[in-house]
Tab-separated table of N, CA and C in Angstrom:
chain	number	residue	atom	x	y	z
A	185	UNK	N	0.842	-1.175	0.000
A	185	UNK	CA	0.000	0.000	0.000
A	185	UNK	C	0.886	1.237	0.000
A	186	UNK	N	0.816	2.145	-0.585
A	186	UNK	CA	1.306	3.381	-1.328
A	186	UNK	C	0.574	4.696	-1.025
A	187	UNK	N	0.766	5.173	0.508
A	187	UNK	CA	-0.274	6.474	0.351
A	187	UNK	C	0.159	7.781	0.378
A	188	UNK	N	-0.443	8.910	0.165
A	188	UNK	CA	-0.556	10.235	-0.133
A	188	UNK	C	-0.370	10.825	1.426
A	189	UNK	N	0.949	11.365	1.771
A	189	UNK	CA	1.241	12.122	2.670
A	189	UNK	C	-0.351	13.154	2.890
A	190	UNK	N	-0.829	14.155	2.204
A	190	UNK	CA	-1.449	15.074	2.515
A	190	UNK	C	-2.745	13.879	2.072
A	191	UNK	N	-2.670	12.852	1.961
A	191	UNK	CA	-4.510	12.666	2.035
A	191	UNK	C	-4.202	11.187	3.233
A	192	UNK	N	-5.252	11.040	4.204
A	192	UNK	CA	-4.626	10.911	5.426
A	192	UNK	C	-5.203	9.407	5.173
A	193	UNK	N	-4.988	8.103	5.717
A	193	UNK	CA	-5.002	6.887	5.203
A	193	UNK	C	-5.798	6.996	4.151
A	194	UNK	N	-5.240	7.718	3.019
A	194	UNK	CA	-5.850	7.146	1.680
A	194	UNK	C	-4.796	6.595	0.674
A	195	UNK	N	-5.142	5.607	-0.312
A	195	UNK	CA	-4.108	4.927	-0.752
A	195	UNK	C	-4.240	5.986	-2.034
A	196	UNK	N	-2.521	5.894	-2.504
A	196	UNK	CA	-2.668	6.208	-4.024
A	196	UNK	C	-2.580	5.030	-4.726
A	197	UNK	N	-1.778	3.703	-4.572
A	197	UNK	CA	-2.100	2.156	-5.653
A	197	UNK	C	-2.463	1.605	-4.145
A	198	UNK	N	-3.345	0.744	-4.778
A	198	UNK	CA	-3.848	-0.570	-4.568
A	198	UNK	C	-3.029	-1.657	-5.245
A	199	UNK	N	-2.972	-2.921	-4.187
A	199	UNK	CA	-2.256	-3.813	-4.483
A	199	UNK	C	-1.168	-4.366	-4.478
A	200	UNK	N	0.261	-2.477	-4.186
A	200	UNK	CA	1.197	-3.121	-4.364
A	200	UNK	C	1.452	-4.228	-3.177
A	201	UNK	N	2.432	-4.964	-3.792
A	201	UNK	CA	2.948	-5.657	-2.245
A	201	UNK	C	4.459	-5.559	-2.220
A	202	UNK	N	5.232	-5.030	-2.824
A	202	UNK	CA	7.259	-4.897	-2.743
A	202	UNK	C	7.021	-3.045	-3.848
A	203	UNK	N	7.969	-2.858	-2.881
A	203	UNK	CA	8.607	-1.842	-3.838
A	203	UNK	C	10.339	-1.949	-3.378
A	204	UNK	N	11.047	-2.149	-4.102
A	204	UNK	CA	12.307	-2.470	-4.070
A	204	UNK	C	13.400	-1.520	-4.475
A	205	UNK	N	14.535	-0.999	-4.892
A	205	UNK	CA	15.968	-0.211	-4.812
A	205	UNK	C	16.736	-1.136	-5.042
A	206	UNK	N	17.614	-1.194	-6.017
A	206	UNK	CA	18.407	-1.533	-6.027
A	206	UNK	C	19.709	-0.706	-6.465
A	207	UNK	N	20.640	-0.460	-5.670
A	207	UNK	CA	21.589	0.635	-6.190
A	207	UNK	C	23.450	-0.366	-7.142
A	208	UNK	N	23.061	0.761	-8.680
A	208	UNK	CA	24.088	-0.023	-9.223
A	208	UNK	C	25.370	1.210	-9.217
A	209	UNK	N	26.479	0.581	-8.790
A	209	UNK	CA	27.479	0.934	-8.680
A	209	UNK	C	29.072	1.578	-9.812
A	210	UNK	N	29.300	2.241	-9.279
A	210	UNK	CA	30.181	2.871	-10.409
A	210	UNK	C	31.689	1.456	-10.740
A	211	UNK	N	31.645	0.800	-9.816
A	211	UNK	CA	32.596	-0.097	-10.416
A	211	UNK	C	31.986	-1.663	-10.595
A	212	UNK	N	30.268	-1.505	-11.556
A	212	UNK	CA	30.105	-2.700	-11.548
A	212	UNK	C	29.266	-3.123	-10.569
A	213	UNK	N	29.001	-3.269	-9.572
A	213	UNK	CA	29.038	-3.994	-8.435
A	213	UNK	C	26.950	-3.793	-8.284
A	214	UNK	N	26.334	-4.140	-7.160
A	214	UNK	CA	25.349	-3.865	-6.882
A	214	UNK	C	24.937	-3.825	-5.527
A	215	UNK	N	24.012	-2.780	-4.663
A	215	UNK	CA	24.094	-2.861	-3.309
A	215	UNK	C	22.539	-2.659	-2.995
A	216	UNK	N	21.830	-3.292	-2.003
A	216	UNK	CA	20.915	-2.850	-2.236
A	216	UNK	C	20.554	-1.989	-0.915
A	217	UNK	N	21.682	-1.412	-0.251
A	217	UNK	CA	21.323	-0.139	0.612
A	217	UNK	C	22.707	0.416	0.082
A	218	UNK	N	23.017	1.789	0.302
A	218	UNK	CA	23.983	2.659	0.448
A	218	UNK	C	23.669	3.409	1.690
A	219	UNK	N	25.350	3.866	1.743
A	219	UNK	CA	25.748	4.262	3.075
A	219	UNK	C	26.908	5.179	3.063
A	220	UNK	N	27.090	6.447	3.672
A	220	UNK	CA	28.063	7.373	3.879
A	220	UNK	C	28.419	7.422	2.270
A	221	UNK	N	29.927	7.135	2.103
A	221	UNK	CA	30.767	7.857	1.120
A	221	UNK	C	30.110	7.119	-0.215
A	222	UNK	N	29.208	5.959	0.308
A	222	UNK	CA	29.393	4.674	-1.433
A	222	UNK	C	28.291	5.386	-2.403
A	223	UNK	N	27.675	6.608	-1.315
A	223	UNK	CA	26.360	7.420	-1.938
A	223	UNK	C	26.622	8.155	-3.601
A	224	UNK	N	28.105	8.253	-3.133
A	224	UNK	CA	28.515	8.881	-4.407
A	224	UNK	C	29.297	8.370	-5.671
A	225	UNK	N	29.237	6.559	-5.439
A	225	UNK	CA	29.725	5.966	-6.459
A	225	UNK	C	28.520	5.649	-7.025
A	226	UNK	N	27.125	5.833	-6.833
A	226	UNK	CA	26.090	5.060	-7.427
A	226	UNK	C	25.833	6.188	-8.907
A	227	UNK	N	25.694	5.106	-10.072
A	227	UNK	CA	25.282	5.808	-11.118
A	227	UNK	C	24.020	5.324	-11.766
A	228	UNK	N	23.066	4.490	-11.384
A	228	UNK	CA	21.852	4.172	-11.184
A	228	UNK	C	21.102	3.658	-10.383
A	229	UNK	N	19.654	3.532	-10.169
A	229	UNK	CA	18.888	2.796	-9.393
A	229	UNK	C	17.897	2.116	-10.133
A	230	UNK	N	17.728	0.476	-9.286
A	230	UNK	CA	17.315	-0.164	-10.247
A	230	UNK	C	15.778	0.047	-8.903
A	231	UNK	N	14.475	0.066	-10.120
A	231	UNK	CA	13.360	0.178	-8.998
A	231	UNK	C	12.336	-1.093	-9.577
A	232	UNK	N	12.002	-1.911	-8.808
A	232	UNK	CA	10.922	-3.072	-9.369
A	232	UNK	C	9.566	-2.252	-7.938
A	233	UNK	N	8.975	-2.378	-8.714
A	233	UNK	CA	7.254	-2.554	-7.995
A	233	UNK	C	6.531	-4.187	-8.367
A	234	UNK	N	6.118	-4.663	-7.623
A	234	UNK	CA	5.444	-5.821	-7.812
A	234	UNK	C	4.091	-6.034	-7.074
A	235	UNK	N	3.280	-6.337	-7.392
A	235	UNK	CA	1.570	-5.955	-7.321
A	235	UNK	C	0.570	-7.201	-7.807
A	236	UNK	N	-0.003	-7.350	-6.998
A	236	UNK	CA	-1.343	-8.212	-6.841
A	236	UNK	C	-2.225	-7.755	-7.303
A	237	UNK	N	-3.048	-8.684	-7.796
A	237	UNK	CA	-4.629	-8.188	-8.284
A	237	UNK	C	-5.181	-9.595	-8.323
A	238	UNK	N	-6.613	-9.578	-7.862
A	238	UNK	CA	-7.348	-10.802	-7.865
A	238	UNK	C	-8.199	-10.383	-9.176
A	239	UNK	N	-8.717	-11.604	-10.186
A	239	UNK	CA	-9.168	-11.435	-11.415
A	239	UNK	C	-9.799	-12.524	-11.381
A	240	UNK	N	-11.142	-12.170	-11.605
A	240	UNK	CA	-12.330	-13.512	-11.675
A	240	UNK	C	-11.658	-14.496	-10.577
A	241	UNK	N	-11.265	-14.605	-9.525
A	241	UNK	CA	-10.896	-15.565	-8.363
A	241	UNK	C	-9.623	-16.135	-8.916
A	242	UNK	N	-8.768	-15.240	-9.530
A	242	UNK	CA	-7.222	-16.064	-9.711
A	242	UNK	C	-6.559	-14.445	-9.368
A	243	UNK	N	-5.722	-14.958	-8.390
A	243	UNK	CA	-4.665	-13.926	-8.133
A	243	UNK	C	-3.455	-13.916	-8.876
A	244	UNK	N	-3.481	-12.649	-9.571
A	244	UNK	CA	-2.539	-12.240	-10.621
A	244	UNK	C	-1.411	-11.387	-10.017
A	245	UNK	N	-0.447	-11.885	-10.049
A	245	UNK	CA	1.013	-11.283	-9.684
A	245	UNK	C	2.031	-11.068	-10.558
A	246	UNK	N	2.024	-9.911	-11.086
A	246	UNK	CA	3.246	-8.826	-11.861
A	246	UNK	C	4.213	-7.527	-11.195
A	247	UNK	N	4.759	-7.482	-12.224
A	247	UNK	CA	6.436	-6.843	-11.340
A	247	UNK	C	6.641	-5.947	-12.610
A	248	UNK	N	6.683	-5.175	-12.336
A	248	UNK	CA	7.445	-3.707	-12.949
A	248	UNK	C	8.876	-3.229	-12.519
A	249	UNK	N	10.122	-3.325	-13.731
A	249	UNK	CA	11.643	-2.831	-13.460
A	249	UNK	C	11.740	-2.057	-14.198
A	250	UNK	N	12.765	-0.789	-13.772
A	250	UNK	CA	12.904	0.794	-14.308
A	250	UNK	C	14.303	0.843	-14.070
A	251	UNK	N	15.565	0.817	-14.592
A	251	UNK	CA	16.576	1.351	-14.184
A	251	UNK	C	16.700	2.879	-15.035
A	252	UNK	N	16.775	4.052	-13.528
A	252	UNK	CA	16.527	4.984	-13.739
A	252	UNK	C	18.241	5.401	-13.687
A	253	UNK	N	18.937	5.912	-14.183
A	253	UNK	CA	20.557	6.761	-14.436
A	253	UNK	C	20.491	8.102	-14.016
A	254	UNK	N	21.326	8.408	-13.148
A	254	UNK	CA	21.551	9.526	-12.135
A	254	UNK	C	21.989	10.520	-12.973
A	255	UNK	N	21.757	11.502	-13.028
A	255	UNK	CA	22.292	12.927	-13.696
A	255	UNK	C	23.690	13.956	-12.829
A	256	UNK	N	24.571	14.151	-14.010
A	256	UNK	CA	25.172	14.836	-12.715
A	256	UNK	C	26.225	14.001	-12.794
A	257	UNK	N	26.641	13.196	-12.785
A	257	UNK	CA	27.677	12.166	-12.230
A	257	UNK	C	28.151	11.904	-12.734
């Protein structure tokens, strides 16, 4: 569940169940937290959302990946 700071338990999606980060690294590598100095080797983030939906009584489970590239760097 995904909600709206200024609207007070109201959801903006339904369904999700993971929202994930994954941080990719300037030498290769992959972390999936950063910390202090490694903040500034990251040159993308990888983001999956993955989400439920029940459909005619079968629960449907899909995943959405975005690797988004840092500007600047």
């Amino acid at each position: 569940r995904i909600t709206a700071k200024r609207q007070v338990g109201g959801n903006l999606v339904n369904g999700v169940t993971s929202l994930e980060c994954e941080y990719l690294m300037e030498n290769g590598s992959t972390l999936s937290t950063v910390t202090g100095t490694d903040r500034w080797n990251v040159r993308a983030v990888r983001v999956t959302v993955i989400g439920e939906a029940n459909v005619q009584g079968d629960v449907k489970t899909r995943s959405l990946t975005n690797v988004v590239t840092l500007r600047n760097r």
